[in-house]
Amino acid sequence: MVSVIDVINLTNPVFRAYVFWSTVLVLKMLAMSILTGRQRFRTKTFANQEDLKSSSEKPKFDDPDVERVRRAHRNDMENIPAFITVAFFYILTSPAEGLAINLFRIAGIGRIVHTVAYAIFQTQPARGIGWMLCYAITIYMGFQVLCAFF
Ligand code: GSH
């Protein structure tokens, strides 16, 4: 029987790939805050009175560029924590090494494509494809985890 120590270990290539892609995605998600801040300063769109220079200025909530980056960030929050959680459980099912590593890789690249297509190039179907890759992989891994119980 394989022990948890053997699985959750950076010498295990599957766990290594998981840690790598999860960290890339967490850093990518954190970068969305910087991107939002950049758009706020560029467009002078601030959500709180105390962020404004004078009391005559008013908070704004409808700048299209700020809202676009915020939607991309929200979409990350809907998908990346789910991927990280389910992928961890998936590793515990002892998946085939090559398959698991490629799933993590494709999901990670998918989320990067989603961000670039949504927040920078504003293109479809690249955004939808990027989203679908990580979403479908997370669902697949979720079913694999549930199947391990039967
Ligand atoms: N909460 C999402 C939505 O409102 O659209 C659920 C569906 C989804 O995540 N769709 C992807 C997307 O980029 C691919 S089209 N949605 C845009 C968004 O979340 O702002």
mmCIF file of C-alpha atoms and ligand atoms in Angstrom:
data_model
loop_
_atom_site.group_PDB
_atom_site.id
_atom_site.type_symbol
_atom_site.label_atom_id
_atom_site.label_comp_id
_atom_site.label_asym_id
_atom_site.label_seq_id
_atom_site.Cartn_x
_atom_site.Cartn_y
_atom_site.Cartn_z
ATOM 1 C CA MET A 1 0.000 0.000 0.000
ATOM 2 C CA VAL A 2 1.221 3.518 -0.899
ATOM 3 C CA SER A 3 1.535 5.798 2.128
ATOM 4 C CA VAL A 4 0.391 9.433 2.162
ATOM 5 C CA ILE A 5 4.015 10.453 2.839
ATOM 6 C CA ASP A 6 5.045 8.834 -0.480
ATOM 7 C CA VAL A 7 2.301 10.705 -2.347
ATOM 8 C CA ILE A 8 2.482 14.167 -0.741
ATOM 9 C CA ASN A 9 6.123 14.636 -1.402
ATOM 10 C CA LEU A 10 7.999 16.825 -3.893
ATOM 11 C CA THR A 11 9.898 13.770 -5.148
ATOM 12 C CA ASN A 12 6.554 12.454 -6.473
ATOM 13 C CA PRO A 13 6.304 13.915 -10.028
ATOM 14 C CA VAL A 14 2.483 14.140 -9.820
ATOM 15 C CA PHE A 15 2.554 16.098 -6.561
ATOM 16 C CA ARG A 16 5.385 18.243 -7.920
ATOM 17 C CA ALA A 17 3.313 19.165 -10.985
ATOM 18 C CA TYR A 18 0.323 19.862 -8.727
ATOM 19 C CA VAL A 19 2.318 22.187 -6.452
ATOM 20 C CA PHE A 20 3.860 23.940 -9.442
ATOM 21 C CA TRP A 21 0.605 24.630 -11.311
ATOM 22 C CA SER A 22 -1.370 25.463 -8.170
ATOM 23 C CA THR A 23 1.265 28.026 -7.209
ATOM 24 C CA VAL A 24 1.345 29.494 -10.727
ATOM 25 C CA LEU A 25 -2.447 29.878 -10.603
ATOM 26 C CA VAL A 26 -2.482 31.393 -7.101
ATOM 27 C CA LEU A 27 0.147 33.957 -8.184
ATOM 28 C CA LYS A 28 -1.792 34.604 -11.399
ATOM 29 C CA MET A 29 -4.952 35.192 -9.354
ATOM 30 C CA LEU A 30 -3.130 37.550 -6.978
ATOM 31 C CA ALA A 31 -1.811 39.457 -10.008
ATOM 32 C CA MET A 32 -5.434 40.301 -10.869
ATOM 33 C CA SER A 33 -5.515 42.672 -7.882
ATOM 34 C CA ILE A 34 -2.531 44.546 -9.311
ATOM 35 C CA LEU A 35 -4.189 44.628 -12.732
ATOM 36 C CA THR A 36 -7.395 45.984 -11.161
ATOM 37 C CA GLY A 37 -5.463 48.640 -9.252
ATOM 38 C CA ARG A 38 -3.699 49.640 -12.452
ATOM 39 C CA GLN A 39 -7.009 50.083 -14.265
ATOM 40 C CA ARG A 40 -8.448 52.026 -11.318
ATOM 41 C CA PHE A 41 -5.586 54.543 -11.379
ATOM 42 C CA ARG A 42 -5.569 54.730 -15.179
ATOM 43 C CA THR A 43 -9.295 55.487 -15.347
ATOM 44 C CA LYS A 44 -9.525 57.255 -11.954
ATOM 45 C CA THR A 45 -12.241 54.831 -10.881
ATOM 46 C CA PHE A 46 -12.303 54.394 -7.117
ATOM 47 C CA ALA A 47 -14.926 52.545 -5.111
ATOM 48 C CA ASN A 48 -14.547 54.353 -1.774
ATOM 49 C CA GLN A 49 -14.801 58.023 -0.816
ATOM 50 C CA GLU A 50 -11.570 57.781 1.191
ATOM 51 C CA ASP A 51 -9.697 56.658 -1.934
ATOM 52 C CA LEU A 52 -10.541 59.972 -3.650
ATOM 53 C CA LYS A 53 -8.530 63.170 -3.399
ATOM 54 C CA SER A 54 -11.441 65.511 -2.636
ATOM 55 C CA SER A 55 -14.955 65.219 -1.235
ATOM 56 C CA SER A 56 -16.344 66.714 -4.462
ATOM 57 C CA GLU A 57 -15.278 63.545 -6.349
ATOM 58 C CA LYS A 58 -17.634 60.586 -6.222
ATOM 59 C CA PRO A 59 -16.938 56.844 -6.112
ATOM 60 C CA LYS A 60 -17.505 55.089 -9.443
ATOM 61 C CA PHE A 61 -18.605 51.503 -10.002
ATOM 62 C CA ASP A 62 -19.195 51.268 -13.730
ATOM 63 C CA ASP A 63 -15.925 51.768 -15.575
ATOM 64 C CA PRO A 64 -15.874 49.062 -18.305
ATOM 65 C CA ASP A 65 -12.110 48.396 -18.047
ATOM 66 C CA VAL A 66 -12.145 48.060 -14.257
ATOM 67 C CA GLU A 67 -15.261 45.875 -14.385
ATOM 68 C CA ARG A 68 -13.708 43.621 -17.034
ATOM 69 C CA VAL A 69 -10.639 42.892 -14.887
ATOM 70 C CA ARG A 70 -12.896 42.393 -11.861
ATOM 71 C CA ARG A 71 -14.986 39.841 -13.815
ATOM 72 C CA ALA A 72 -11.822 38.002 -14.880
ATOM 73 C CA HIS A 73 -10.701 37.984 -11.219
ATOM 74 C CA ARG A 74 -14.103 36.735 -10.051
ATOM 75 C CA ASN A 75 -14.000 33.978 -12.667
ATOM 76 C CA ASP A 76 -10.594 32.944 -11.273
ATOM 77 C CA MET A 77 -12.110 32.800 -7.805
ATOM 78 C CA GLU A 78 -14.950 30.621 -9.098
ATOM 79 C CA ASN A 79 -12.570 28.140 -10.728
ATOM 80 C CA ILE A 80 -9.034 28.131 -9.304
ATOM 81 C CA PRO A 81 -9.804 27.215 -5.660
ATOM 82 C CA ALA A 82 -12.073 24.405 -6.951
ATOM 83 C CA PHE A 83 -9.267 23.122 -9.197
ATOM 84 C CA ILE A 84 -6.690 23.232 -6.379
ATOM 85 C CA THR A 85 -8.985 21.424 -3.953
ATOM 86 C CA VAL A 86 -10.180 18.686 -6.297
ATOM 87 C CA ALA A 87 -6.731 18.157 -7.862
ATOM 88 C CA PHE A 88 -5.331 17.494 -4.377
ATOM 89 C CA PHE A 89 -7.983 14.842 -3.702
ATOM 90 C CA TYR A 90 -7.351 13.417 -7.181
ATOM 91 C CA ILE A 91 -3.659 12.888 -6.358
ATOM 92 C CA LEU A 92 -4.744 10.716 -3.432
ATOM 93 C CA THR A 93 -6.459 8.317 -5.884
ATOM 94 C CA SER A 94 -3.005 7.391 -7.345
ATOM 95 C CA PRO A 95 -3.789 8.463 -10.938
ATOM 96 C CA ALA A 96 -1.577 7.509 -13.901
ATOM 97 C CA GLU A 97 1.443 9.805 -13.723
ATOM 98 C CA GLY A 98 1.466 11.094 -17.313
ATOM 99 C CA LEU A 99 -2.287 11.684 -17.353
ATOM 100 C CA ALA A 100 -2.353 13.589 -14.057
ATOM 101 C CA ILE A 101 0.627 15.784 -14.949
ATOM 102 C CA ASN A 102 -0.889 16.665 -18.320
ATOM 103 C CA LEU A 103 -4.283 17.432 -16.770
ATOM 104 C CA PHE A 104 -2.667 19.888 -14.325
ATOM 105 C CA ARG A 105 -0.644 21.426 -17.150
ATOM 106 C CA ILE A 106 -3.636 21.855 -19.483
ATOM 107 C CA ALA A 107 -5.843 23.237 -16.683
ATOM 108 C CA GLY A 108 -3.123 25.721 -15.684
ATOM 109 C CA ILE A 109 -2.529 26.868 -19.254
ATOM 110 C CA GLY A 110 -6.306 27.073 -19.750
ATOM 111 C CA ARG A 111 -6.668 29.526 -16.861
ATOM 112 C CA ILE A 112 -3.805 31.665 -18.205
ATOM 113 C CA VAL A 113 -5.443 31.703 -21.659
ATOM 114 C CA HIS A 114 -8.735 32.712 -20.001
ATOM 115 C CA THR A 115 -7.123 35.696 -18.262
ATOM 116 C CA VAL A 116 -5.187 36.870 -21.321
ATOM 117 C CA ALA A 117 -8.266 36.529 -23.558
ATOM 118 C CA TYR A 118 -10.593 38.212 -21.030
ATOM 119 C CA ALA A 119 -8.526 40.988 -19.500
ATOM 120 C CA ILE A 120 -6.075 41.805 -22.305
ATOM 121 C CA PHE A 121 -7.127 40.755 -25.825
ATOM 122 C CA GLN A 122 -10.908 40.622 -25.198
ATOM 123 C CA THR A 123 -11.414 37.702 -27.565
ATOM 124 C CA GLN A 124 -13.730 34.759 -27.949
ATOM 125 C CA PRO A 125 -13.703 31.750 -28.347
ATOM 126 C CA ALA A 126 -10.230 31.780 -26.711
ATOM 127 C CA ARG A 127 -11.727 32.828 -23.350
ATOM 128 C CA GLY A 128 -14.422 30.155 -23.478
ATOM 129 C CA ILE A 129 -11.935 27.451 -24.480
ATOM 130 C CA GLY A 130 -9.516 28.483 -21.722
ATOM 131 C CA TRP A 131 -12.338 28.376 -19.175
ATOM 132 C CA MET A 132 -13.682 25.046 -20.443
ATOM 133 C CA LEU A 133 -10.283 23.308 -20.234
ATOM 134 C CA CYS A 134 -9.852 23.895 -16.510
ATOM 135 C CA TYR A 135 -13.575 23.489 -15.768
ATOM 136 C CA ALA A 136 -13.868 20.140 -17.585
ATOM 137 C CA ILE A 137 -10.649 18.825 -16.018
ATOM 138 C CA THR A 138 -11.842 19.781 -12.528
ATOM 139 C CA ILE A 139 -15.168 17.992 -13.134
ATOM 140 C CA TYR A 140 -13.345 14.930 -14.526
ATOM 141 C CA MET A 141 -11.030 14.763 -11.497
ATOM 142 C CA GLY A 142 -14.020 15.240 -9.181
ATOM 143 C CA PHE A 143 -15.726 12.191 -10.681
ATOM 144 C CA GLN A 144 -12.505 10.182 -10.398
ATOM 145 C CA VAL A 145 -12.340 11.074 -6.706
ATOM 146 C CA LEU A 146 -15.973 10.059 -6.141
ATOM 147 C CA CYS A 147 -15.427 6.807 -8.078
ATOM 148 C CA ALA A 148 -12.620 5.926 -5.652
ATOM 149 C CA PHE A 149 -15.302 5.534 -2.957
ATOM 150 C CA PHE A 150 -17.167 2.745 -4.780
HETATM 151 N N1 GSH B 1 -20.076 32.883 -13.532
HETATM 152 C C1 GSH B 1 -19.783 32.641 -14.926
HETATM 153 C C2 GSH B 1 -20.535 33.663 -15.784
HETATM 154 O O1 GSH B 1 -21.316 34.450 -15.232
HETATM 155 O O2 GSH B 1 -20.303 33.730 -17.001
HETATM 156 C C3 GSH B 1 -20.201 31.179 -15.235
HETATM 157 C C4 GSH B 1 -19.842 30.689 -16.654
HETATM 158 C C5 GSH B 1 -18.368 30.964 -17.001
HETATM 159 O O3 GSH B 1 -17.487 30.940 -16.134
HETATM 160 N N2 GSH B 1 -18.142 31.270 -18.287
HETATM 161 C C6 GSH B 1 -16.805 31.662 -18.720
HETATM 162 C C7 GSH B 1 -16.565 33.150 -18.561
HETATM 163 O O4 GSH B 1 -15.488 33.601 -18.903
HETATM 164 C C8 GSH B 1 -16.586 31.243 -20.175
HETATM 165 S S1 GSH B 1 -17.619 32.038 -21.322
HETATM 166 N N3 GSH B 1 -17.560 33.896 -18.042
HETATM 167 C C9 GSH B 1 -17.458 35.320 -17.876
HETATM 168 C C10 GSH B 1 -17.433 35.785 -16.453
HETATM 169 O O5 GSH B 1 -17.395 34.975 -15.514
HETATM 170 O O6 GSH B 1 -17.411 37.006 -16.253
#
